Amino acid sequence: MDSTTEKADFPTAVSDTADLMAKLAYATPETAPLVPGRRTFFKYRDLGVTDATNGRMRAQLTIATGEMQQTGWHYHLCESQFIFTLRGWVDLVFEDGRHIRVSAGESLHIPGGLKHNELAISEDFELLEVSVPAKMGTVACEPPERFVAQGQLRNDRH
């Protein structure tokens, strides 16, 4: 660390290897348990990061089950949501009107509070989702005014 770098509020030396090892989270397809999630048309696998970080961060796999419903307009109560698409794609629309398809190998950061709607996914869709903090609320909301003016139906999905 040079003199221009601010010292982070994290340990800089290994003081207790046992404590650090307790925070190590390693998951495999066989060990990552299926857990309940926000949507019935996805399967979710917990990657153990929530426990390892004492709730500061969550990492999970989200896997398509072969069906899809639009999520409806919503936003998340969190600092950050980050997704990295592993297989397939997901189409999203955001409150500013931007449509984004996030395909395999691509990532997207969605700040907490940004209204969006998941429009479609591929049948083989799978992504890594990380949220800060781990506990992330989802709030259904009406479509932004620009979409209502274009004749989009009111939000009926939660």
Coordinates of C-alpha atoms in Angstrom, one line a residue:
M1 CA 0.0 0.0 0.0
D2 CA 1.5 3.3 -1.0
S3 CA 1.0 6.7 0.8
T4 CA -1.8 7.7 -1.6
T5 CA -4.0 4.7 -0.8
E6 CA -6.4 5.1 2.1
K7 CA -6.3 2.2 4.5
A8 CA -9.3 0.1 4.2
D9 CA -11.3 -0.9 7.3
F10 CA -10.3 -4.6 6.8
P11 CA -7.6 -6.7 8.3
T12 CA -4.3 -6.3 6.5
A13 CA -2.5 -9.3 8.1
V14 CA -3.6 -12.8 8.9
S15 CA -4.0 -12.9 12.7
D16 CA -6.2 -16.0 13.1
T17 CA -6.3 -18.5 10.3
A18 CA -9.1 -20.5 11.9
D19 CA -11.3 -17.4 12.0
L20 CA -10.6 -16.7 8.3
M21 CA -11.2 -20.3 7.3
A22 CA -14.6 -20.2 9.0
K23 CA -15.5 -17.4 6.6
L24 CA -14.4 -19.3 3.5
A25 CA -17.4 -20.3 1.3
Y26 CA -16.9 -23.1 -1.2
A27 CA -19.9 -24.5 -3.1
T28 CA -20.4 -27.2 -5.7
P29 CA -23.5 -28.3 -7.5
E30 CA -23.7 -31.1 -5.0
T31 CA -23.2 -29.0 -1.9
A32 CA -25.1 -25.8 -2.8
P33 CA -28.6 -26.4 -1.4
L34 CA -31.8 -25.4 -3.2
V35 CA -33.5 -22.6 -1.2
P36 CA -36.8 -20.7 -1.5
G37 CA -36.6 -17.6 -3.6
R38 CA -38.6 -14.6 -5.0
R39 CA -40.1 -16.3 -8.0
T40 CA -41.8 -19.7 -8.4
F41 CA -40.5 -20.2 -11.9
F42 CA -36.9 -20.2 -10.9
K43 CA -34.8 -22.6 -8.8
Y44 CA -32.3 -21.0 -6.4
R45 CA -29.0 -22.5 -5.1
D46 CA -27.4 -20.8 -2.0
L47 CA -23.6 -20.5 -2.4
G48 CA -22.9 -20.0 1.3
V49 CA -21.8 -16.4 1.1
T50 CA -24.5 -15.0 3.3
D51 CA -23.3 -17.1 6.3
A52 CA -19.6 -16.5 5.5
T53 CA -20.2 -12.7 5.5
N54 CA -22.6 -12.5 8.4
G55 CA -25.3 -11.2 6.0
R56 CA -23.2 -8.5 4.3
M57 CA -23.5 -10.2 0.9
R58 CA -25.6 -12.9 -0.8
A59 CA -24.5 -15.0 -3.8
Q60 CA -26.8 -17.5 -5.4
L61 CA -27.5 -19.3 -8.6
T62 CA -30.9 -18.6 -10.3
I63 CA -31.9 -21.3 -12.7
A64 CA -34.9 -21.4 -15.1
T65 CA -37.4 -24.2 -14.6
G66 CA -38.8 -24.1 -18.1
E67 CA -41.6 -21.6 -17.6
M68 CA -41.5 -17.8 -17.4
Q69 CA -43.8 -15.1 -16.2
Q70 CA -43.0 -11.4 -16.4
T71 CA -42.0 -10.3 -12.9
G72 CA -44.0 -7.1 -13.2
W73 CA -42.6 -3.7 -12.3
H74 CA -40.6 -3.8 -9.1
Y75 CA -37.5 -2.5 -7.3
H76 CA -35.3 -4.0 -4.7
L77 CA -34.5 -2.8 -1.2
C78 CA -30.7 -3.2 -1.2
E79 CA -27.6 -1.3 -1.9
S80 CA -26.7 -3.3 -5.0
Q81 CA -27.8 -6.2 -7.1
F82 CA -25.2 -7.7 -9.5
I83 CA -26.0 -10.4 -12.1
F84 CA -23.7 -12.5 -14.3
T85 CA -25.4 -14.6 -16.9
L86 CA -23.9 -18.1 -17.0
R87 CA -26.2 -19.6 -19.7
G88 CA -29.0 -18.2 -22.0
W89 CA -30.3 -14.7 -21.6
V90 CA -32.7 -12.4 -19.8
D91 CA -34.5 -9.4 -21.2
L92 CA -35.1 -6.5 -18.8
V93 CA -36.6 -3.0 -19.2
F94 CA -35.8 -0.1 -16.9
E95 CA -37.7 3.0 -15.8
D96 CA -35.8 5.2 -18.2
G97 CA -37.1 3.1 -21.1
R98 CA -33.9 1.2 -21.7
H99 CA -34.3 -2.4 -22.8
I100 CA -31.3 -4.7 -22.0
R101 CA -30.7 -8.3 -23.0
V102 CA -28.0 -9.8 -20.7
S103 CA -26.6 -12.8 -22.4
A104 CA -24.2 -15.6 -21.3
G105 CA -20.9 -14.0 -20.3
E106 CA -22.4 -10.6 -19.7
S107 CA -23.0 -8.8 -16.4
L108 CA -25.3 -6.1 -15.1
H109 CA -25.3 -4.0 -11.9
I110 CA -28.7 -2.7 -10.7
P111 CA -28.6 -0.2 -7.9
G112 CA -31.2 -0.6 -5.2
G113 CA -34.4 1.3 -5.8
L114 CA -34.2 1.2 -9.7
K115 CA -37.5 0.2 -11.1
H116 CA -37.4 -2.6 -13.7
N117 CA -39.3 -5.5 -15.2
E118 CA -38.0 -8.9 -16.4
L119 CA -39.7 -9.5 -19.7
A120 CA -38.4 -12.8 -20.9
I121 CA -35.7 -15.5 -20.4
S122 CA -34.3 -18.3 -22.5
E123 CA -35.2 -21.9 -21.6
D124 CA -31.7 -22.6 -20.5
F125 CA -31.3 -19.4 -18.5
E126 CA -28.9 -19.5 -15.5
L127 CA -27.2 -16.6 -13.6
L128 CA -25.1 -15.8 -10.7
E129 CA -26.8 -13.1 -8.5
V130 CA -25.0 -11.2 -5.8
S131 CA -26.7 -8.7 -3.5
V132 CA -25.4 -6.3 -0.9
P133 CA -26.6 -6.7 1.8
A134 CA -27.7 -10.4 1.7
K135 CA -31.3 -9.6 2.7
M136 CA -32.8 -8.0 -0.3
G137 CA -36.5 -7.0 -0.4
T138 CA -38.6 -6.8 -3.5
V139 CA -41.3 -4.1 -3.8
A140 CA -44.0 -4.4 -6.5
C141 CA -44.7 -1.0 -8.1
E142 CA -46.8 0.6 -10.9
P143 CA -45.1 1.0 -14.3
P144 CA -43.3 4.3 -14.6
E145 CA -45.4 7.0 -16.1
R146 CA -43.8 6.8 -19.6
F147 CA -45.0 3.2 -19.9
V148 CA -48.5 4.0 -18.7
A149 CA -48.7 6.8 -21.3
Q150 CA -47.7 4.2 -23.9
G151 CA -50.7 2.1 -22.9
Q152 CA -48.9 -0.5 -20.8
L153 CA -51.2 -2.2 -18.4
R154 CA -51.0 -1.4 -14.7
N155 CA -48.9 -3.8 -12.6
D156 CA -50.8 -6.9 -11.6
R157 CA -47.8 -9.1 -10.7
H158 CA -46.1 -9.2 -7.3

